[in-house]
XYZ file of C-alpha atoms in Angstrom:
121
model
C 46.803 -4.567 -0.420
C 44.819 -7.703 -1.244
C 46.597 -11.026 -1.656
C 46.455 -12.291 -5.269
C 45.946 -15.927 -4.246
C 43.164 -15.072 -1.800
C 41.352 -12.866 -4.301
C 41.769 -15.399 -7.107
C 40.491 -18.205 -4.868
C 37.326 -16.275 -4.010
C 36.625 -15.370 -7.624
C 37.238 -18.942 -8.789
C 34.712 -20.186 -6.220
C 32.107 -17.816 -7.657
C 32.884 -18.965 -11.184
C 32.689 -22.655 -10.245
C 29.285 -22.379 -8.544
C 27.497 -21.811 -11.820
C 29.615 -24.196 -13.822
C 28.961 -27.048 -11.387
C 25.212 -26.648 -11.907
C 25.615 -26.851 -15.675
C 28.075 -29.731 -15.340
C 25.688 -31.725 -13.157
C 22.704 -31.072 -15.412
C 24.763 -32.150 -18.427
C 25.233 -35.598 -16.902
C 21.635 -36.220 -15.864
C 20.092 -37.450 -19.135
C 20.284 -40.965 -17.659
C 19.463 -41.841 -14.041
C 22.477 -41.485 -11.747
C 22.936 -41.637 -8.015
C 24.710 -38.761 -6.349
C 28.099 -40.232 -5.590
C 28.452 -41.649 -9.119
C 28.685 -38.051 -10.344
C 31.819 -37.254 -8.317
C 34.303 -39.353 -10.340
C 32.413 -38.655 -13.568
C 32.791 -34.898 -13.138
C 36.364 -35.180 -11.842
C 37.324 -37.204 -14.915
C 36.222 -34.194 -16.989
C 38.205 -31.763 -14.818
C 35.403 -30.547 -12.537
C 36.200 -31.261 -8.897
C 33.171 -31.417 -6.615
C 32.836 -32.934 -3.183
C 29.822 -34.782 -1.835
C 29.159 -31.965 0.647
C 28.498 -29.652 -2.292
C 26.882 -32.169 -4.612
C 24.084 -33.584 -2.455
C 22.596 -30.218 -1.437
C 22.811 -29.169 -5.097
C 20.943 -32.290 -6.250
C 18.216 -31.675 -3.658
C 17.918 -28.031 -4.722
C 17.706 -28.940 -8.418
C 15.019 -31.485 -7.566
C 13.090 -28.923 -5.524
C 13.287 -26.506 -8.483
C 11.767 -29.197 -10.706
C 14.911 -29.673 -12.810
C 15.497 -33.243 -11.625
C 13.233 -36.143 -10.779
C 14.336 -38.802 -8.326
C 13.547 -42.373 -7.439
C 14.857 -44.662 -4.715
C 16.377 -48.001 -5.690
C 16.077 -50.344 -2.734
C 17.114 -53.494 -4.618
C 20.762 -53.126 -3.627
C 22.204 -53.689 -0.153
C 22.394 -49.930 0.253
C 19.385 -47.948 -1.015
C 20.330 -45.288 -3.531
C 18.445 -42.262 -4.745
C 18.715 -41.902 -8.513
C 18.246 -38.545 -10.192
C 17.425 -37.781 -13.814
C 16.633 -34.562 -15.691
C 12.934 -33.808 -15.818
C 11.364 -32.533 -19.057
C 11.455 -29.044 -17.496
C 15.075 -29.654 -16.489
C 15.885 -30.571 -20.086
C 14.444 -27.270 -21.315
C 16.395 -25.320 -18.703
C 19.570 -27.293 -19.440
C 19.230 -26.616 -23.184
C 18.841 -22.873 -22.527
C 21.776 -22.782 -20.083
C 23.982 -24.818 -22.423
C 23.233 -22.503 -25.352
C 23.908 -19.420 -23.230
C 27.149 -20.990 -21.925
C 28.351 -21.600 -25.472
C 27.515 -18.039 -26.492
C 29.231 -16.567 -23.429
C 32.243 -18.816 -23.978
C 32.637 -17.547 -27.558
C 32.341 -13.955 -26.349
C 34.858 -14.455 -23.550
C 37.318 -16.188 -25.890
C 37.016 -13.239 -28.261
C 37.612 -10.755 -25.438
C 40.576 -12.657 -24.023
C 42.130 -13.198 -27.454
C 41.882 -9.441 -28.034
C 43.531 -8.797 -24.685
C 46.367 -11.215 -25.425
C 47.074 -9.354 -28.655
C 47.139 -5.915 -27.058
C 48.140 -4.205 -23.859
C 46.612 -4.919 -20.468
C 45.721 -1.291 -19.769
C 42.577 -1.307 -21.898
C 43.979 1.179 -24.433
C 43.606 -0.753 -27.709
């Protein structure tokens, strides 16, 4: 029999993958360097480590969702990312879909909380 914690952990990882993308895109209206996103997201309850974040930023840039620019004026050069116009369109669509799915899921879960767990309502 499968372990509840192990199964839950795996499913939560799947769920978080998509939410991290939306969370990152939501914060990219203004230029930000990668590490600045870590505490910003954590403050909102989304934990992400640099080992996940930097490859994600590069992938989003490669997909055309983010633009980047190096700032070499500081002692340590930093690469700043910002949503591209295409990224804004994609973000808007994802955000709208997220809100719709969230309403649907809340409705489903509220129904479940009011009835039995065996699906016979």
